[in-house]
């Protein structure tokens, strides 16, 4: 693709230092093009910066990763890395900052549907949803245990999922603005994160608790469960109306759903391009999948970035240019790796990811637009891989892995993670029984500069085994 005089180089995965060199070739007029909170064009909202900028501000792990070398991917990284700045700016321009916790997807669709108040400035008004849950990546990105230590001080220590970093972030008051409202899913959600939420509740003026049911598939139970979730969402709407002074109409919710579905369709296509044809690396693909949760606090600009990525991927496919060799070992991945370096490591050793189950199906499945909006959102929650049995999660993954002829599967667990402590083995056994391919399970080690020796050796041996079966 070309923008101004700039043309993407031949597709490749490049290092941190190589991005620095490449960034020198990007024209200033191009850098000026990209702003968050469109249509705002203020200088403070530019985000097209190279990884070096964010490494200087603390994201030290970027120095060790490999990146896709397209302009679209540069947009992705600049945008994702400046989310903290964006949340503080949101407050400054009059948006209500709403923390949604524990459901990974559906609640953000409701919050992001709340449009600006009548008469507000073009930048201001409306709500911005964000998931503090996603701060579980921060200790890895910063190679720092500061947030985990803070969580431990407050009572949640090492035997708990890395998502406890969110508790540390609330306590520090500097990783995101103190939210105007906190909405937290509880019930059939993760035990570890419920512990985090209950301590967060002591730090904030109020939490709107949303009961999350266990997914039930029997038709009779399903109707009851859906009704219950819709009633919970009606309470959420009431709170949002009190907060913003805006009457939330059905049309606003429908528009929010259409926007979420558009993003989810783009993400599906991007996954096909990456997993089916190797035109994007696994790391950027995972970042795109997680963008379906809340659009990294600006769903409009995030959608434009994913459109750009898909255009780039289609152009690469048409030109027969990939970043990963099509004869690479085809690996499926279950549970998002808290340390992104793991994805780069596997690709460096001749594999590519062809299927994933990152516990966020509820943010990826299309919302039914033919039923009342809150019912459609409730149904999307009930497609979730976050709630329900391990077997259902494994079944979802097996279908995807079969479709892509995965030759091996990695299940990356989380030490102490309640959905993972027992689940990795159960899921691994189920996949092995169905697909008869090698499975590797390991717990992701705490934040560090490199992948520990033991994990490296296990991954190397696993990939050797997969290769030997060809
Ligand atoms: S244990 Fe699993 S579901 Fe719970 S917070 Fe951690 S990653 Fe999320």
Short mmCIF file of C-alpha atoms in Angstrom, two decimals, residues 233-417:
data_model
loop_
_atom_site.label_atom_id
_atom_site.label_comp_id
_atom_site.label_asym_id
_atom_site.label_seq_id
_atom_site.Cartn_x
_atom_site.Cartn_y
_atom_site.Cartn_z
CA UNK A 233 -27.63 -5.01 31.75
CA UNK A 234 -30.70 -2.83 32.33
CA UNK A 235 -29.24 -1.89 35.75
CA UNK A 236 -25.98 -1.03 34.00
CA UNK A 237 -27.81 1.24 31.55
CA UNK A 238 -29.54 3.04 34.39
CA UNK A 239 -26.19 3.74 36.06
CA UNK A 240 -24.71 5.00 32.80
CA UNK A 241 -27.66 7.34 32.34
CA UNK A 242 -27.20 8.72 35.86
CA UNK A 243 -23.49 9.18 35.18
CA UNK A 244 -23.78 10.94 31.83
CA UNK A 245 -27.21 12.54 31.91
CA UNK A 246 -27.83 10.87 28.56
CA UNK A 247 -30.93 8.77 27.87
CA UNK A 248 -29.55 5.60 26.30
CA UNK A 249 -31.83 4.78 23.39
CA UNK A 250 -32.28 1.53 21.52
CA UNK A 251 -30.84 3.26 18.44
CA UNK A 252 -27.63 4.08 20.35
CA UNK A 253 -27.25 0.46 21.43
CA UNK A 254 -27.95 -0.78 17.90
CA UNK A 255 -25.29 1.52 16.54
CA UNK A 256 -22.85 0.31 19.19
CA UNK A 257 -23.58 -3.30 18.23
CA UNK A 258 -23.12 -2.59 14.51
CA UNK A 259 -19.77 -0.98 15.26
CA UNK A 260 -18.69 -3.93 17.44
CA UNK A 261 -19.76 -6.41 14.77
CA UNK A 262 -17.88 -4.53 12.07
CA UNK A 263 -14.73 -4.75 14.18
CA UNK A 264 -15.35 -8.44 14.90
CA UNK A 265 -15.78 -9.23 11.19
CA UNK A 266 -12.56 -7.42 10.37
CA UNK A 267 -10.81 -9.35 13.12
CA UNK A 268 -12.12 -12.64 11.75
CA UNK A 269 -10.74 -11.76 8.34
CA UNK A 270 -7.41 -10.73 9.81
CA UNK A 271 -7.18 -14.06 11.63
CA UNK A 272 -7.90 -15.90 8.37
CA UNK A 273 -5.16 -13.93 6.63
CA UNK A 274 -2.67 -14.55 9.43
CA UNK A 275 -3.51 -18.12 10.40
CA UNK A 276 -4.48 -19.30 6.93
CA UNK A 277 -1.83 -17.61 4.82
CA UNK A 278 0.94 -16.43 7.16
CA UNK A 279 0.70 -12.78 6.10
CA UNK A 280 0.93 -11.47 9.70
CA UNK A 281 2.86 -12.68 12.73
CA UNK A 282 1.08 -14.19 15.74
CA UNK A 283 1.90 -11.29 18.04
CA UNK A 284 0.11 -8.61 16.04
CA UNK A 285 -2.75 -11.06 15.45
CA UNK A 286 -3.17 -11.57 19.19
CA UNK A 287 -3.13 -7.81 19.77
CA UNK A 288 -5.90 -7.46 17.16
CA UNK A 289 -7.99 -10.19 18.79
CA UNK A 290 -7.78 -8.43 22.15
CA UNK A 291 -8.75 -5.15 20.50
CA UNK A 292 -12.26 -6.57 20.25
CA UNK A 293 -12.60 -6.18 24.03
CA UNK A 294 -12.74 -2.39 24.14
CA UNK A 295 -10.86 -1.05 21.12
CA UNK A 296 -7.94 0.04 23.33
CA UNK A 297 -10.07 2.90 24.67
CA UNK A 298 -10.97 4.38 21.27
CA UNK A 299 -12.99 1.94 19.23
CA UNK A 300 -13.40 4.27 16.22
CA UNK A 301 -9.71 4.79 15.57
CA UNK A 302 -8.92 1.19 16.50
CA UNK A 303 -11.38 0.02 13.84
CA UNK A 304 -9.62 2.23 11.25
CA UNK A 305 -6.31 0.61 12.22
CA UNK A 306 -7.71 -2.91 11.82
CA UNK A 307 -9.17 -1.90 8.43
CA UNK A 308 -5.67 -0.75 7.45
CA UNK A 309 -4.19 -4.05 8.65
CA UNK A 310 -6.73 -6.07 6.68
CA UNK A 311 -6.04 -4.01 3.51
CA UNK A 312 -2.33 -4.65 4.03
CA UNK A 313 -2.94 -8.37 4.53
CA UNK A 314 -5.15 -8.62 1.42
CA UNK A 315 -2.49 -6.85 -0.65
CA UNK A 316 0.16 -9.24 0.64
CA UNK A 317 -2.02 -12.22 -0.14
CA UNK A 318 -2.72 -10.96 -3.68
CA UNK A 319 1.01 -10.45 -4.22
CA UNK A 320 1.86 -13.85 -2.73
CA UNK A 321 4.04 -12.24 -0.04
CA UNK A 322 4.01 -13.62 3.49
CA UNK A 323 5.96 -12.91 6.65
CA UNK A 324 6.01 -16.55 7.70
CA UNK A 325 6.87 -19.48 5.46
CA UNK A 326 3.79 -21.51 4.58
CA UNK A 327 5.67 -24.72 5.30
CA UNK A 328 6.33 -23.61 8.91
CA UNK A 329 5.12 -26.00 11.61
CA UNK A 330 1.41 -25.35 12.17
CA UNK A 331 0.75 -24.78 15.88
CA UNK A 332 -2.45 -24.01 17.78
CA UNK A 333 -2.29 -21.93 20.97
CA UNK A 334 -4.64 -22.18 23.95
CA UNK A 335 -4.83 -19.41 26.63
CA UNK A 336 -3.16 -16.09 25.87
CA UNK A 337 0.53 -16.08 26.75
CA UNK A 338 1.06 -13.33 29.34
CA UNK A 339 4.61 -12.97 28.03
CA UNK A 340 4.36 -11.94 24.34
CA UNK A 341 7.96 -12.99 23.80
CA UNK A 342 6.75 -16.60 23.73
CA UNK A 343 4.95 -16.06 20.42
CA UNK A 344 8.06 -14.53 18.86
CA UNK A 345 10.21 -17.36 20.21
CA UNK A 346 8.06 -20.05 18.61
CA UNK A 347 8.06 -18.25 15.24
CA UNK A 348 11.84 -17.80 15.39
CA UNK A 349 12.06 -21.59 15.57
CA UNK A 350 10.20 -22.25 12.37
CA UNK A 351 6.59 -22.47 13.56
CA UNK A 352 3.53 -20.34 12.94
CA UNK A 353 0.28 -20.06 14.86
CA UNK A 354 -2.75 -21.30 12.92
CA UNK A 355 -5.48 -21.36 15.61
CA UNK A 356 -5.99 -19.71 18.98
CA UNK A 357 -8.34 -19.88 21.99
CA UNK A 358 -7.52 -16.88 24.13
CA UNK A 359 -10.55 -17.06 26.49
CA UNK A 360 -12.25 -14.20 24.66
CA UNK A 361 -14.77 -15.84 22.37
CA UNK A 362 -17.45 -13.59 23.92
CA UNK A 363 -15.66 -10.60 22.34
CA UNK A 364 -15.21 -12.26 18.93
CA UNK A 365 -18.58 -13.83 18.13
CA UNK A 366 -21.02 -11.69 16.15
CA UNK A 367 -23.83 -10.10 18.14
CA UNK A 368 -27.30 -10.96 16.86
CA UNK A 369 -28.70 -7.74 15.33
CA UNK A 370 -32.17 -9.19 14.74
CA UNK A 371 -33.20 -9.23 18.42
CA UNK A 372 -33.47 -6.41 21.02
CA UNK A 373 -29.96 -5.02 21.63
CA UNK A 374 -29.50 -6.10 25.24
CA UNK A 375 -30.65 -9.62 24.39
CA UNK A 376 -28.15 -9.73 21.52
CA UNK A 377 -25.35 -8.65 23.86
CA UNK A 378 -26.49 -11.17 26.51
CA UNK A 379 -26.34 -13.93 23.92
CA UNK A 380 -22.84 -12.89 22.93
CA UNK A 381 -21.81 -13.27 26.58
CA UNK A 382 -23.24 -16.77 26.55
CA UNK A 383 -21.02 -17.76 23.61
CA UNK A 384 -18.07 -16.99 25.83
CA UNK A 385 -15.07 -19.18 26.41
CA UNK A 386 -14.62 -17.39 29.74
CA UNK A 387 -17.68 -19.03 31.26
CA UNK A 388 -18.75 -22.66 30.94
CA UNK A 389 -16.86 -25.90 31.08
CA UNK A 390 -13.30 -26.65 30.03
CA UNK A 391 -14.69 -29.22 27.63
CA UNK A 392 -16.72 -26.58 25.77
CA UNK A 393 -13.62 -24.41 25.52
CA UNK A 394 -11.63 -27.35 24.20
CA UNK A 395 -14.36 -28.17 21.66
CA UNK A 396 -14.29 -24.61 20.29
CA UNK A 397 -10.56 -24.86 19.86
CA UNK A 398 -10.56 -28.33 18.31
CA UNK A 399 -12.86 -27.15 15.52
CA UNK A 400 -10.53 -24.25 14.70
CA UNK A 401 -7.38 -26.38 14.97
CA UNK A 402 -8.83 -29.09 12.75
CA UNK A 403 -9.81 -26.52 10.13
CA UNK A 404 -6.20 -25.32 9.96
CA UNK A 405 -4.63 -28.79 10.18
CA UNK A 406 -2.68 -27.92 13.34
CA UNK A 407 0.25 -30.28 13.87
CA UNK A 408 0.75 -29.50 17.55
CA UNK A 409 -0.81 -27.44 20.35
CA UNK A 410 0.69 -25.28 23.07
CA UNK A 411 -1.37 -24.66 26.20
CA UNK A 412 0.22 -21.82 28.17
CA UNK A 413 -1.14 -21.76 31.71
CA UNK A 414 -0.90 -19.26 34.50
CA UNK A 415 0.54 -20.34 37.82
CA UNK A 416 -2.36 -20.06 40.24
CA UNK A 417 -4.77 -18.94 37.52
#
